[in-house]
């Protein structure tokens, strides 16, 4: 393996992990801690490459945003990412097409959201690659449209920077106001 271990936590949010029938995030974090501890004790330089998936049934924009924030906090920069695509005879595909979790009793079933539009699926995939310019542009637009400006900037709690053409908060505000005027819908 060349010092690389690929592992598939697939998501961080408990609601989504439950639909995937996977253990909670704390199990993955415990595994990472033990892996790092034993790698250090053995004197080996080894790394974990986590695999995450976008647009899995049960995942909405907020869950993808929370996953992206977790990835940034943990300093993970994913290169290979993919959207969920339905495959025959799987639980996830049943949820994707029916909008329900077939494992719940009929009377207790709640709707399971699935991102089906191409625009939303691209946004979900962008959250996993928050560190690239193309993805950051899509995420920045989403954050501004959803009144989450506090996640745009240079701070450690910000997901994306102000943008390619704005290096300061003041320039960002001016550009954002200009953009809002240009994109305003006629009444």
PDB file of C-alpha atoms in Angstrom:
ATOM      1  CA  UNK A   1       0.000   0.000   0.000  1.00  0.00           C
ATOM      2  CA  UNK A   2       2.987   2.338   0.158  1.00  0.00           C
ATOM      3  CA  UNK A   3       2.010   3.711   3.551  1.00  0.00           C
ATOM      4  CA  UNK A   4      -1.504   4.644   2.456  1.00  0.00           C
ATOM      5  CA  UNK A   5      -4.653   3.093   3.874  1.00  0.00           C
ATOM      6  CA  UNK A   6      -7.906   3.797   2.060  1.00  0.00           C
ATOM      7  CA  UNK A   7     -10.972   3.714   4.274  1.00  0.00           C
ATOM      8  CA  UNK A   8     -14.585   4.679   3.556  1.00  0.00           C
ATOM      9  CA  UNK A   9     -16.354   6.565   6.326  1.00  0.00           C
ATOM     10  CA  UNK A  10     -18.438   8.041   3.431  1.00  0.00           C
ATOM     11  CA  UNK A  11     -19.996  10.794   5.570  1.00  0.00           C
ATOM     12  CA  UNK A  12     -19.775  12.553   8.936  1.00  0.00           C
ATOM     13  CA  UNK A  13     -23.379  13.314   9.823  1.00  0.00           C
ATOM     14  CA  UNK A  14     -25.168  10.795  12.042  1.00  0.00           C
ATOM     15  CA  UNK A  15     -28.500  10.979  10.164  1.00  0.00           C
ATOM     16  CA  UNK A  16     -26.806  10.080   6.878  1.00  0.00           C
ATOM     17  CA  UNK A  17     -24.538   7.436   8.426  1.00  0.00           C
ATOM     18  CA  UNK A  18     -27.593   5.787   9.975  1.00  0.00           C
ATOM     19  CA  UNK A  19     -29.259   5.584   6.552  1.00  0.00           C
ATOM     20  CA  UNK A  20     -26.025   4.073   5.197  1.00  0.00           C
ATOM     21  CA  UNK A  21     -26.066   1.574   8.068  1.00  0.00           C
ATOM     22  CA  UNK A  22     -22.599   2.709   9.138  1.00  0.00           C
ATOM     23  CA  UNK A  23     -21.298   3.399  12.635  1.00  0.00           C
ATOM     24  CA  UNK A  24     -21.110   6.970  13.873  1.00  0.00           C
ATOM     25  CA  UNK A  25     -18.236   9.311  13.113  1.00  0.00           C
ATOM     26  CA  UNK A  26     -16.689   8.684  16.526  1.00  0.00           C
ATOM     27  CA  UNK A  27     -15.747   5.147  15.397  1.00  0.00           C
ATOM     28  CA  UNK A  28     -13.864   6.513  12.388  1.00  0.00           C
ATOM     29  CA  UNK A  29     -12.112   9.127  14.526  1.00  0.00           C
ATOM     30  CA  UNK A  30     -11.160   6.452  17.075  1.00  0.00           C
ATOM     31  CA  UNK A  31      -9.768   4.271  14.277  1.00  0.00           C
ATOM     32  CA  UNK A  32      -7.720   7.192  12.907  1.00  0.00           C
ATOM     33  CA  UNK A  33      -6.333   7.914  16.376  1.00  0.00           C
ATOM     34  CA  UNK A  34      -5.314   4.269  16.892  1.00  0.00           C
ATOM     35  CA  UNK A  35      -3.868   4.011  13.373  1.00  0.00           C
ATOM     36  CA  UNK A  36      -1.731   7.100  13.951  1.00  0.00           C
ATOM     37  CA  UNK A  37      -0.659   5.877  17.382  1.00  0.00           C
ATOM     38  CA  UNK A  38       0.436   2.445  16.131  1.00  0.00           C
ATOM     39  CA  UNK A  39       2.099   3.919  13.036  1.00  0.00           C
ATOM     40  CA  UNK A  40       4.134   6.220  15.256  1.00  0.00           C
ATOM     41  CA  UNK A  41       5.030   3.405  17.675  1.00  0.00           C
ATOM     42  CA  UNK A  42       6.229   1.243  14.778  1.00  0.00           C
ATOM     43  CA  UNK A  43       8.243   4.111  13.326  1.00  0.00           C
ATOM     44  CA  UNK A  44       6.350   4.036  10.030  1.00  0.00           C
ATOM     45  CA  UNK A  45       5.088   7.028   8.113  1.00  0.00           C
ATOM     46  CA  UNK A  46       1.581   5.965   7.105  1.00  0.00           C
ATOM     47  CA  UNK A  47      -1.468   7.931   6.084  1.00  0.00           C
ATOM     48  CA  UNK A  48      -5.199   7.394   5.860  1.00  0.00           C
ATOM     49  CA  UNK A  49      -7.012   8.346   2.683  1.00  0.00           C
ATOM     50  CA  UNK A  50     -10.712   8.667   3.526  1.00  0.00           C
ATOM     51  CA  UNK A  51     -13.402   8.156   0.921  1.00  0.00           C
ATOM     52  CA  UNK A  52     -16.534  10.298   1.063  1.00  0.00           C
ATOM     53  CA  UNK A  53     -19.538  10.363  -1.237  1.00  0.00           C
ATOM     54  CA  UNK A  54     -21.743  13.271  -2.261  1.00  0.00           C
ATOM     55  CA  UNK A  55     -25.515  13.264  -2.807  1.00  0.00           C
ATOM     56  CA  UNK A  56     -26.225   9.996  -0.984  1.00  0.00           C
ATOM     57  CA  UNK A  57     -29.949   9.636  -0.177  1.00  0.00           C
ATOM     58  CA  UNK A  58     -30.701  11.462   3.055  1.00  0.00           C
ATOM     59  CA  UNK A  59     -28.058  14.120   2.408  1.00  0.00           C
ATOM     60  CA  UNK A  60     -29.204  17.683   1.898  1.00  0.00           C
ATOM     61  CA  UNK A  61     -27.133  20.839   1.407  1.00  0.00           C
ATOM     62  CA  UNK A  62     -26.677  21.385   5.143  1.00  0.00           C
ATOM     63  CA  UNK A  63     -25.257  17.896   5.737  1.00  0.00           C
ATOM     64  CA  UNK A  64     -22.813  18.418   2.873  1.00  0.00           C
ATOM     65  CA  UNK A  65     -21.812  21.801   4.302  1.00  0.00           C
ATOM     66  CA  UNK A  66     -21.221  20.219   7.723  1.00  0.00           C
ATOM     67  CA  UNK A  67     -19.133  17.482   6.084  1.00  0.00           C
ATOM     68  CA  UNK A  68     -17.038  20.113   4.265  1.00  0.00           C
ATOM     69  CA  UNK A  69     -16.470  22.037   7.513  1.00  0.00           C
ATOM     70  CA  UNK A  70     -15.363  18.806   9.210  1.00  0.00           C
ATOM     71  CA  UNK A  71     -12.983  18.033   6.330  1.00  0.00           C
ATOM     72  CA  UNK A  72     -11.446  21.490   6.638  1.00  0.00           C
ATOM     73  CA  UNK A  73     -11.075  21.229  10.434  1.00  0.00           C
ATOM     74  CA  UNK A  74      -9.336  17.874  10.010  1.00  0.00           C
ATOM     75  CA  UNK A  75      -7.179  19.241   7.149  1.00  0.00           C
ATOM     76  CA  UNK A  76      -8.418  16.670   4.631  1.00  0.00           C
ATOM     77  CA  UNK A  77      -8.173  17.754   0.991  1.00  0.00           C
ATOM     78  CA  UNK A  78      -9.879  15.163  -1.151  1.00  0.00           C
ATOM     79  CA  UNK A  79      -8.882  14.649  -4.757  1.00  0.00           C
ATOM     80  CA  UNK A  80     -11.009  11.716  -5.857  1.00  0.00           C
ATOM     81  CA  UNK A  81     -14.670  12.265  -5.056  1.00  0.00           C
ATOM     82  CA  UNK A  82     -17.886  11.101  -6.639  1.00  0.00           C
ATOM     83  CA  UNK A  83     -21.608  11.575  -6.456  1.00  0.00           C
ATOM     84  CA  UNK A  84     -23.948   8.777  -5.488  1.00  0.00           C
ATOM     85  CA  UNK A  85     -25.379   6.985  -8.497  1.00  0.00           C
ATOM     86  CA  UNK A  86     -28.147   4.409  -8.094  1.00  0.00           C
ATOM     87  CA  UNK A  87     -27.103   0.798  -8.583  1.00  0.00           C
ATOM     88  CA  UNK A  88     -29.490  -2.167  -8.774  1.00  0.00           C
ATOM     89  CA  UNK A  89     -30.630  -4.037  -5.676  1.00  0.00           C
ATOM     90  CA  UNK A  90     -29.195  -1.691  -3.047  1.00  0.00           C
ATOM     91  CA  UNK A  91     -30.848  -0.060  -0.065  1.00  0.00           C
ATOM     92  CA  UNK A  92     -29.610   3.377  -1.133  1.00  0.00           C
ATOM     93  CA  UNK A  93     -31.170   2.988  -4.577  1.00  0.00           C
ATOM     94  CA  UNK A  94     -34.502   2.018  -3.024  1.00  0.00           C
ATOM     95  CA  UNK A  95     -34.342   5.211  -0.927  1.00  0.00           C
ATOM     96  CA  UNK A  96     -33.302   7.290  -3.946  1.00  0.00           C
ATOM     97  CA  UNK A  97     -36.265   6.210  -6.086  1.00  0.00           C
ATOM     98  CA  UNK A  98     -38.955   5.806  -3.411  1.00  0.00           C
ATOM     99  CA  UNK A  99     -37.990   8.719  -1.186  1.00  0.00           C
ATOM    100  CA  UNK A 100     -38.497   6.410   1.812  1.00  0.00           C
ATOM    101  CA  UNK A 101     -36.339   4.208   4.025  1.00  0.00           C
ATOM    102  CA  UNK A 102     -37.640   0.663   3.412  1.00  0.00           C
ATOM    103  CA  UNK A 103     -36.155  -0.554   6.701  1.00  0.00           C
ATOM    104  CA  UNK A 104     -38.554   1.552   8.765  1.00  0.00           C
ATOM    105  CA  UNK A 105     -41.978   0.203   9.608  1.00  0.00           C
ATOM    106  CA  UNK A 106     -44.616   1.460   7.215  1.00  0.00           C
ATOM    107  CA  UNK A 107     -46.381   3.631   9.810  1.00  0.00           C
ATOM    108  CA  UNK A 108     -43.139   5.275  10.984  1.00  0.00           C
ATOM    109  CA  UNK A 109     -41.599   5.983   7.585  1.00  0.00           C
ATOM    110  CA  UNK A 110     -40.385   9.497   6.980  1.00  0.00           C
ATOM    111  CA  UNK A 111     -39.359  10.964   3.646  1.00  0.00           C
ATOM    112  CA  UNK A 112     -35.713  10.600   2.634  1.00  0.00           C
ATOM    113  CA  UNK A 113     -34.417  13.519   0.590  1.00  0.00           C
ATOM    114  CA  UNK A 114     -32.264  12.786  -2.464  1.00  0.00           C
ATOM    115  CA  UNK A 115     -30.455  15.385  -4.563  1.00  0.00           C
ATOM    116  CA  UNK A 116     -31.544  14.627  -8.111  1.00  0.00           C
ATOM    117  CA  UNK A 117     -31.003  17.877  -9.995  1.00  0.00           C
ATOM    118  CA  UNK A 118     -27.639  18.259 -11.715  1.00  0.00           C
ATOM    119  CA  UNK A 119     -27.012  21.704 -10.189  1.00  0.00           C
ATOM    120  CA  UNK A 120     -27.534  20.484  -6.638  1.00  0.00           C
ATOM    121  CA  UNK A 121     -25.499  17.318  -7.228  1.00  0.00           C
ATOM    122  CA  UNK A 122     -22.608  19.460  -8.518  1.00  0.00           C
ATOM    123  CA  UNK A 123     -22.857  21.636  -5.408  1.00  0.00           C
ATOM    124  CA  UNK A 124     -22.743  18.548  -3.177  1.00  0.00           C
ATOM    125  CA  UNK A 125     -19.648  17.302  -4.981  1.00  0.00           C
ATOM    126  CA  UNK A 126     -18.093  20.768  -4.662  1.00  0.00           C
ATOM    127  CA  UNK A 127     -18.434  20.618  -0.880  1.00  0.00           C
ATOM    128  CA  UNK A 128     -16.032  17.664  -0.869  1.00  0.00           C
ATOM    129  CA  UNK A 129     -13.492  19.675  -2.890  1.00  0.00           C
ATOM    130  CA  UNK A 130     -13.927  22.955  -0.990  1.00  0.00           C
ATOM    131  CA  UNK A 131     -10.190  23.668  -1.382  1.00  0.00           C
ATOM    132  CA  UNK A 132     -10.247  24.032  -5.195  1.00  0.00           C
ATOM    133  CA  UNK A 133     -11.071  27.310  -6.960  1.00  0.00           C
ATOM    134  CA  UNK A 134     -13.976  25.920  -8.998  1.00  0.00           C
ATOM    135  CA  UNK A 135     -15.601  24.323  -5.975  1.00  0.00           C
ATOM    136  CA  UNK A 136     -14.994  27.382  -3.795  1.00  0.00           C
ATOM    137  CA  UNK A 137     -16.840  29.579  -6.309  1.00  0.00           C
ATOM    138  CA  UNK A 138     -19.935  27.351  -6.163  1.00  0.00           C
ATOM    139  CA  UNK A 139     -19.778  27.088  -2.372  1.00  0.00           C
ATOM    140  CA  UNK A 140     -19.295  30.850  -1.939  1.00  0.00           C
ATOM    141  CA  UNK A 141     -22.386  31.487  -4.057  1.00  0.00           C
ATOM    142  CA  UNK A 142     -24.385  28.982  -1.974  1.00  0.00           C
ATOM    143  CA  UNK A 143     -23.191  30.519   1.316  1.00  0.00           C
ATOM    144  CA  UNK A 144     -24.102  34.046   0.212  1.00  0.00           C
ATOM    145  CA  UNK A 145     -27.537  32.991  -1.047  1.00  0.00           C
ATOM    146  CA  UNK A 146     -28.256  31.234   2.250  1.00  0.00           C
ATOM    147  CA  UNK A 147     -27.117  34.033   4.564  1.00  0.00           C
ATOM    148  CA  UNK A 148     -24.010  32.152   5.708  1.00  0.00           C
ATOM    149  CA  UNK A 149     -21.518  34.954   5.015  1.00  0.00           C
ATOM    150  CA  UNK A 150     -19.675  34.185   8.244  1.00  0.00           C
ATOM    151  CA  UNK A 151     -18.253  31.086   6.512  1.00  0.00           C
ATOM    152  CA  UNK A 152     -16.625  33.196   3.770  1.00  0.00           C
ATOM    153  CA  UNK A 153     -13.268  34.810   4.516  1.00  0.00           C
ATOM    154  CA  UNK A 154      -9.812  34.119   5.868  1.00  0.00           C
ATOM    155  CA  UNK A 155     -10.629  32.950   9.400  1.00  0.00           C
ATOM    156  CA  UNK A 156     -10.054  29.417  10.625  1.00  0.00           C
ATOM    157  CA  UNK A 157     -13.831  28.893  10.852  1.00  0.00           C
ATOM    158  CA  UNK A 158     -14.391  30.009   7.250  1.00  0.00           C
ATOM    159  CA  UNK A 159     -14.893  27.346   4.617  1.00  0.00           C
ATOM    160  CA  UNK A 160     -13.879  29.396   1.565  1.00  0.00           C
ATOM    161  CA  UNK A 161     -11.983  32.631   0.963  1.00  0.00           C
ATOM    162  CA  UNK A 162     -13.450  35.849  -0.391  1.00  0.00           C
ATOM    163  CA  UNK A 163     -12.648  34.879  -3.961  1.00  0.00           C
ATOM    164  CA  UNK A 164     -10.121  35.234  -6.754  1.00  0.00           C
ATOM    165  CA  UNK A 165     -10.719  38.931  -7.384  1.00  0.00           C
ATOM    166  CA  UNK A 166     -11.212  40.052  -3.786  1.00  0.00           C
ATOM    167  CA  UNK A 167      -8.518  39.725  -1.175  1.00  0.00           C
ATOM    168  CA  UNK A 168     -10.095  41.720   1.650  1.00  0.00           C
ATOM    169  CA  UNK A 169     -13.449  41.735   3.369  1.00  0.00           C
ATOM    170  CA  UNK A 170     -14.085  45.305   2.146  1.00  0.00           C
ATOM    171  CA  UNK A 171     -13.441  44.367  -1.511  1.00  0.00           C
ATOM    172  CA  UNK A 172     -15.649  41.312  -1.056  1.00  0.00           C
ATOM    173  CA  UNK A 173     -18.544  43.401   0.306  1.00  0.00           C
ATOM    174  CA  UNK A 174     -18.258  45.890  -2.569  1.00  0.00           C
ATOM    175  CA  UNK A 175     -18.169  43.106  -5.180  1.00  0.00           C
ATOM    176  CA  UNK A 176     -21.052  41.320  -3.453  1.00  0.00           C
ATOM    177  CA  UNK A 177     -23.216  44.479  -3.438  1.00  0.00           C
ATOM    178  CA  UNK A 178     -22.413  45.077  -7.104  1.00  0.00           C
ATOM    179  CA  UNK A 179     -23.333  41.473  -7.891  1.00  0.00           C
ATOM    180  CA  UNK A 180     -26.584  41.713  -5.933  1.00  0.00           C
ATOM    181  CA  UNK A 181     -27.642  44.794  -7.931  1.00  0.00           C
ATOM    182  CA  UNK A 182     -26.798  43.108 -11.224  1.00  0.00           C
ATOM    183  CA  UNK A 183     -28.601  39.898 -10.327  1.00  0.00           C
ATOM    184  CA  UNK A 184     -31.711  41.490  -8.858  1.00  0.00           C
ATOM    185  CA  UNK A 185     -34.946  40.271 -10.416  1.00  0.00           C
ATOM    186  CA  UNK A 186     -37.244  42.906 -11.920  1.00  0.00           C
ATOM    187  CA  UNK A 187     -40.416  43.502  -9.934  1.00  0.00           C
TER     188      UNK A 187
END
